[in-house]
Short mmCIF file of C-alpha atoms in Angstrom, two decimals:
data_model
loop_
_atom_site.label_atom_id
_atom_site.label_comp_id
_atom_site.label_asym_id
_atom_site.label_seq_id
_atom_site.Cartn_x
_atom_site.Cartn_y
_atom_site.Cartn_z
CA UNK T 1 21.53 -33.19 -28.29
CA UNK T 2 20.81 -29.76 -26.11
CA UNK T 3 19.24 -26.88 -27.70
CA UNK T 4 21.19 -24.90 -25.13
CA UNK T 5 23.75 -22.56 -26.70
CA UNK T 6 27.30 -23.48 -25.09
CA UNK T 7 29.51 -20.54 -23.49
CA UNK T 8 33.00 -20.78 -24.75
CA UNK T 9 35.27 -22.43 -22.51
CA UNK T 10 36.88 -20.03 -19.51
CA UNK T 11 34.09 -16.49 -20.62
CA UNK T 12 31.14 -15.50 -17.73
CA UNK T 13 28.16 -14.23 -18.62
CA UNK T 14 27.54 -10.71 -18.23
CA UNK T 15 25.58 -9.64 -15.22
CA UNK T 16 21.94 -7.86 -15.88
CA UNK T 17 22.30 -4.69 -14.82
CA UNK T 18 20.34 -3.22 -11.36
CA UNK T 19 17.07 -1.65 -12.20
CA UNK T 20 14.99 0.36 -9.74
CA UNK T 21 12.46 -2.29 -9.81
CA UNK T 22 12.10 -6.33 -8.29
CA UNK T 23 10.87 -8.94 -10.84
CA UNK T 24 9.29 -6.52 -13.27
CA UNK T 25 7.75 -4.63 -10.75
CA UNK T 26 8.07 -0.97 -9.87
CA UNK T 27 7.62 -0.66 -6.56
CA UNK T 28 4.91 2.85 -5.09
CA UNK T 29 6.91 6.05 -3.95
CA UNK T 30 6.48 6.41 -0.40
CA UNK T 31 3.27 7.52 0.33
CA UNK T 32 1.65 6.63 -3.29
CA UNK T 33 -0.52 3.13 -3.89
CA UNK T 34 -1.04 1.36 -0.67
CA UNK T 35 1.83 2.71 1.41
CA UNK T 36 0.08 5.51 2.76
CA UNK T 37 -1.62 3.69 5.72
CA UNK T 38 0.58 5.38 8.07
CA UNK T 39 -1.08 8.26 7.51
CA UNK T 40 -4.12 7.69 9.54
CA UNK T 41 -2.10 8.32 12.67
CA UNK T 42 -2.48 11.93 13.89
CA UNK T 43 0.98 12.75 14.63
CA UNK T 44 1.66 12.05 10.39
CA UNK T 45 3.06 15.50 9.26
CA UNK T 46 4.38 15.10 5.44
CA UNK T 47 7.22 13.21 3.87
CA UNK T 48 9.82 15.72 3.70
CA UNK T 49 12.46 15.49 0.60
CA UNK T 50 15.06 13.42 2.89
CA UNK T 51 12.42 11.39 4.01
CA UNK T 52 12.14 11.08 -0.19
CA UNK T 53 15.72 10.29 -0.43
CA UNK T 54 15.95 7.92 2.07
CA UNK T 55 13.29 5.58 0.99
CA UNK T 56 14.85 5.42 -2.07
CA UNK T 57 18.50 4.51 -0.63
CA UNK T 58 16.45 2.27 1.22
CA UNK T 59 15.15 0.09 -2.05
CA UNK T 60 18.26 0.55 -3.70
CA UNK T 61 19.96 -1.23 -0.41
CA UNK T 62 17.38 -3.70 -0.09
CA UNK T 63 18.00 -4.98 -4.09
CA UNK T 64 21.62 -4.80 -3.76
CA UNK T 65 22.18 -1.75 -6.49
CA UNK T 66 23.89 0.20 -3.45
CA UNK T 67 27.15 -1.82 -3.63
CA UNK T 68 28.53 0.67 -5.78
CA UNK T 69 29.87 -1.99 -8.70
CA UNK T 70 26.44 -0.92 -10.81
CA UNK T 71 25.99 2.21 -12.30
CA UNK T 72 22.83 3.97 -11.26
CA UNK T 73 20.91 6.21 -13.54
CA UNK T 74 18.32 8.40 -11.66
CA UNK T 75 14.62 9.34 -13.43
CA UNK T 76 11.75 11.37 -11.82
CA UNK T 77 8.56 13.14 -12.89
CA UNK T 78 7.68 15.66 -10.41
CA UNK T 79 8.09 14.73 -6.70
CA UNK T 80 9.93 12.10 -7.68
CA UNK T 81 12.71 14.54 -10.12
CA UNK T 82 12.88 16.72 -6.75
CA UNK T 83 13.95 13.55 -5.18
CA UNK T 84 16.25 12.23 -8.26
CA UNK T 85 18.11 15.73 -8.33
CA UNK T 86 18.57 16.10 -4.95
CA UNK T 87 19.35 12.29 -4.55
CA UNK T 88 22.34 12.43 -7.45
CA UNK T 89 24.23 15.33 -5.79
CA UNK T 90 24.29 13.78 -2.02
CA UNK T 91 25.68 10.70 -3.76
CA UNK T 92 28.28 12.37 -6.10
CA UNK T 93 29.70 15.02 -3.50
CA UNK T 94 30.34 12.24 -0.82
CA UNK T 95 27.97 13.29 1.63
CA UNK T 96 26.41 9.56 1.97
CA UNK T 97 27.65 6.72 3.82
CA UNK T 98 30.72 5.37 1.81
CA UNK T 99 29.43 1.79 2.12
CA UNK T 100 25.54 2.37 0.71
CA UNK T 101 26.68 5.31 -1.86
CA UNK T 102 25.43 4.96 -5.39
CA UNK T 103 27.73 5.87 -8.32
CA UNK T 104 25.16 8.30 -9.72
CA UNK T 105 25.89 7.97 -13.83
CA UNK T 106 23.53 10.53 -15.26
CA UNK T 107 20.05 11.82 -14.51
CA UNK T 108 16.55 12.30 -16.39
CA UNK T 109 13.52 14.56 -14.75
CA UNK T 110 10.21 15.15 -16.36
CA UNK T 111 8.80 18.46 -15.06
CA UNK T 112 10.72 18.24 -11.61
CA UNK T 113 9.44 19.70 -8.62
CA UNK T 114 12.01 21.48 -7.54
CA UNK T 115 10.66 25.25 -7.45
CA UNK T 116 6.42 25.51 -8.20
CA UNK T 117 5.13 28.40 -9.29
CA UNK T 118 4.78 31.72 -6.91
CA UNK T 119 1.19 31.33 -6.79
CA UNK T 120 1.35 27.76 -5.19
CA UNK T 121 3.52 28.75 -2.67
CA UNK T 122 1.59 31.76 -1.61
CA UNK T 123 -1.44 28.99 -1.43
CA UNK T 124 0.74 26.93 0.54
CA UNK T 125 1.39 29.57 2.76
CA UNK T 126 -2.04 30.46 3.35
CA UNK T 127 -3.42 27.43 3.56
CA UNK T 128 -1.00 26.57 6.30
CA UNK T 129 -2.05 29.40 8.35
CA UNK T 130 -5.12 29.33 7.91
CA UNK T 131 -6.42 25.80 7.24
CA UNK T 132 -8.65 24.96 4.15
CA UNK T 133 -6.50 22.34 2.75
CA UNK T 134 -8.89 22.10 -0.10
CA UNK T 135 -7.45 25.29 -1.04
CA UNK T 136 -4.48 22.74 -2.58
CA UNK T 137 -4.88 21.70 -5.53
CA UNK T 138 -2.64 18.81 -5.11
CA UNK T 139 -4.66 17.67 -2.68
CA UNK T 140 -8.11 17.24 -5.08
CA UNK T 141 -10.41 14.20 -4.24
CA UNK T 142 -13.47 14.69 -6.62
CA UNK T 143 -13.71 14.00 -10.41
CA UNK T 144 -13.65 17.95 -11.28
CA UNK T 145 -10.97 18.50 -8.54
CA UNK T 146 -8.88 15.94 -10.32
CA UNK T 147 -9.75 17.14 -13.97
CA UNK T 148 -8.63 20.97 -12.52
CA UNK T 149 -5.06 19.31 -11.45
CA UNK T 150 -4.68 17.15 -14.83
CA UNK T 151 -4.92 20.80 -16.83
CA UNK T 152 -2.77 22.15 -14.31
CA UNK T 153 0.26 20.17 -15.46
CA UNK T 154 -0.35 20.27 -18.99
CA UNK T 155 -2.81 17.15 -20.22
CA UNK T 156 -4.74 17.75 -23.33
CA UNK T 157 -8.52 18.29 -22.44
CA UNK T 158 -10.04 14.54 -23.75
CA UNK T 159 -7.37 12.82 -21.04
CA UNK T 160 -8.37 15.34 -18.29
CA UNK T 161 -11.93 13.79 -18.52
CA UNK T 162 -10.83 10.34 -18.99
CA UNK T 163 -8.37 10.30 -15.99
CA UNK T 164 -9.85 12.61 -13.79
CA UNK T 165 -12.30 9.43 -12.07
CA UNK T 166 -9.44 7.31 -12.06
CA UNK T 167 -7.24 9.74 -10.37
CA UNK T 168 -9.96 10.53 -7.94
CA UNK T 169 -11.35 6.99 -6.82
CA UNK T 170 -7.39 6.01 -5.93
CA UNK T 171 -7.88 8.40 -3.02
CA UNK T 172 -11.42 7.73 -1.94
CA UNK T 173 -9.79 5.64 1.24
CA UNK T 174 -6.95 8.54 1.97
CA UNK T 175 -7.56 10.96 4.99
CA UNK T 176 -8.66 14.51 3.11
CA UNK T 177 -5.33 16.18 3.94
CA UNK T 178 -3.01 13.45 3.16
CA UNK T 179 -2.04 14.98 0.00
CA UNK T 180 -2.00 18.73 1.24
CA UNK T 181 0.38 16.91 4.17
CA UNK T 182 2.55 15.44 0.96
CA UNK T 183 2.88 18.62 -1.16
CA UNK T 184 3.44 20.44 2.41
CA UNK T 185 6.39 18.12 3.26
CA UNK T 186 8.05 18.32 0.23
CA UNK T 187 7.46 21.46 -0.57
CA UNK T 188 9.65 22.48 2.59
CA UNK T 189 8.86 26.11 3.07
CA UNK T 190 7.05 25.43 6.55
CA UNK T 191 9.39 27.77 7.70
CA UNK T 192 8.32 31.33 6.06
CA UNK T 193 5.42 33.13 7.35
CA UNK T 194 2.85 34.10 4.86
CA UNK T 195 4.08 37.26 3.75
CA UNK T 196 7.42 35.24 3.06
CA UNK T 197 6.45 34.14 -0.48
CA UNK T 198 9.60 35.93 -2.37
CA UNK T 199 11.70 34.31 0.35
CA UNK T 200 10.79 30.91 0.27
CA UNK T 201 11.31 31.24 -3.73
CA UNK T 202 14.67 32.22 -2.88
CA UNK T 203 15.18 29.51 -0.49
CA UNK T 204 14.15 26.74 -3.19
CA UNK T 205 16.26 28.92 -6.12
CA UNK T 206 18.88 28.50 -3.78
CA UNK T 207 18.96 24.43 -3.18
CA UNK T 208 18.37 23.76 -6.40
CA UNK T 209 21.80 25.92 -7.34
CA UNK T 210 23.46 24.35 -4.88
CA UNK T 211 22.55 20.26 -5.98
CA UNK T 212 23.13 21.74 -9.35
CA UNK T 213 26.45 23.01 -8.55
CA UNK T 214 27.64 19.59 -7.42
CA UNK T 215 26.50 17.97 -10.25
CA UNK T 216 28.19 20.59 -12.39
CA UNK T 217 31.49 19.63 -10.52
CA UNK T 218 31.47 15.83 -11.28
CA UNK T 219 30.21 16.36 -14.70
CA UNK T 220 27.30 14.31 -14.18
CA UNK T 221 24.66 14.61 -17.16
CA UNK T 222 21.18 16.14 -16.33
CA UNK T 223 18.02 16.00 -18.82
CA UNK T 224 15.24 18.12 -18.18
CA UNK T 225 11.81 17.90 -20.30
CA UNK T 226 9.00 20.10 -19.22
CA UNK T 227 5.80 20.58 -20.95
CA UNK T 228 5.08 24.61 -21.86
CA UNK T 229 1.50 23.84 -20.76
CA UNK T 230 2.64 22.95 -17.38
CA UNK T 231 1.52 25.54 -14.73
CA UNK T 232 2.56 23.92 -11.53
CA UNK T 233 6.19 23.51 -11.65
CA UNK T 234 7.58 26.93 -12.45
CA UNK T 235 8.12 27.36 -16.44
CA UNK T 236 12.22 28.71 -15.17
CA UNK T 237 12.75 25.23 -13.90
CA UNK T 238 14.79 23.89 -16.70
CA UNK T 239 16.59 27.09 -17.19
CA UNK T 240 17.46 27.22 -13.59
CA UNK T 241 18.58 23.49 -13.75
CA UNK T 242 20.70 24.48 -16.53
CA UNK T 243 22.12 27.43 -15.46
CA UNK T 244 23.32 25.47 -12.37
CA UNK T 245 24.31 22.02 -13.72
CA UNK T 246 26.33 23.88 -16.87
CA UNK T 247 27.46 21.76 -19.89
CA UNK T 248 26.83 18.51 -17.97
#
């Protein structure tokens, strides 16, 4: 006799639910693991935040969790909660395509990038007026480079040292401003002038209220968790968030 456990006559099995993932796998963020090689042509500027967004409609599409039947639950550390935040409120308020929109059921970020400190973007600034993109400490490529960023964002001082050569042989192929070209794009203050800084703060305090606002609207619940050691994204992020998103 068969070992196989029989369904009662006229039930269906219950589907799995969509995961942002294919067979296990999670697949890189665009421009992270190997799909960067774009960036050795010289025209390559920066992914930009829709350019974030888009490549993740994209997957979604491509594994079918875009029907809109599934509900979709949105998680990001850093670039990637810029992208989940901004992501959830242009599929609650409508503004994407009817026909690829995902119903957004609640979202998690771990020390999102939505607003860095005031020092970074003066260095951003300045470094895009006048060059020296090692200037960015996003975009380190040695060992002590990499050990500066891991303190940056909060890692106790034994995992600095053990990641840092990991952290920096995964770039030893990558032009040396691909990374200043990433935290350029999404940073998205190219815009302000270098004696802008208090403006392009405002500019950033200002789309982040305005995602948050959305959410706030459809009641859509938003988890924040950021690190007190964490000195890149600004320490008012999850106030901000919360000011914005309300009670969600």
């Amino acid at each position: 006799a068969s070992r196989r456990q029989r369904r009662p006559c006229g039930t269906t099995r219950t589907p799995r639910p969509h995961r942002y993932c294919l067979d296990g796998r999670v697949p890189d963020a665009a421009g992270h693991g190997k799909r960067h090689a774009w960036a050795v042509r010289s025209s390559w500027e920066g992914l930009s935040l829709d350019d974030h967004m888009s490549d993740v409609e994209a997957f979604c599409a491509a594994v079918g969790a875009s029907d809109g039947t599934v509900p979709v639950d949105l998680v990001g550390y850093s670039m990637g909660g810029a992208t989940a935040f901004a992501l959830a409120a242009r599929h609650v308020n409508g503004s994407a395509p009817a026909a690829s929109r995902l119903p957004v059921r609640r979202v998690a970020l771990l020390a999102p990038a939505l607003l860095v400190t005031q020092e970074l973007y003066a260095m951003t600034l300045s470094v895009q007026r006048h060059g020296g993109v090692e200037r960015c400490v996003y975009n380190y490529r040695t060992e002590a480079e990499a050990e500066e960023m891991l303190r940056l964002v909060g890692y106790a001082e034994p995992l600095c040292e053990k990641l840092a050569p990991v952290l920096a042989w995964g770039r030893r192929d990558q032009p040396p401003d691909f990374w200043w070209k990433m935290w350029r794009g999404l940073g998205g203050v190219q815009a302000f002038g270098e004696g802008e800084v208090d403006a392009a703060v405002d500019a950033k305090r200002a789309a982040l209220a305005s995602s948050g606002s959305v959410l706030a609207e459809a009641a859509t619940p938003v988890l924040v968790v950021q690190g007190s050691a964490e000195l890149v994204v600004d320490a008012s992020v999850p106030r901000e968030v919360r000011r914005a998103v309300g009670s969600a």
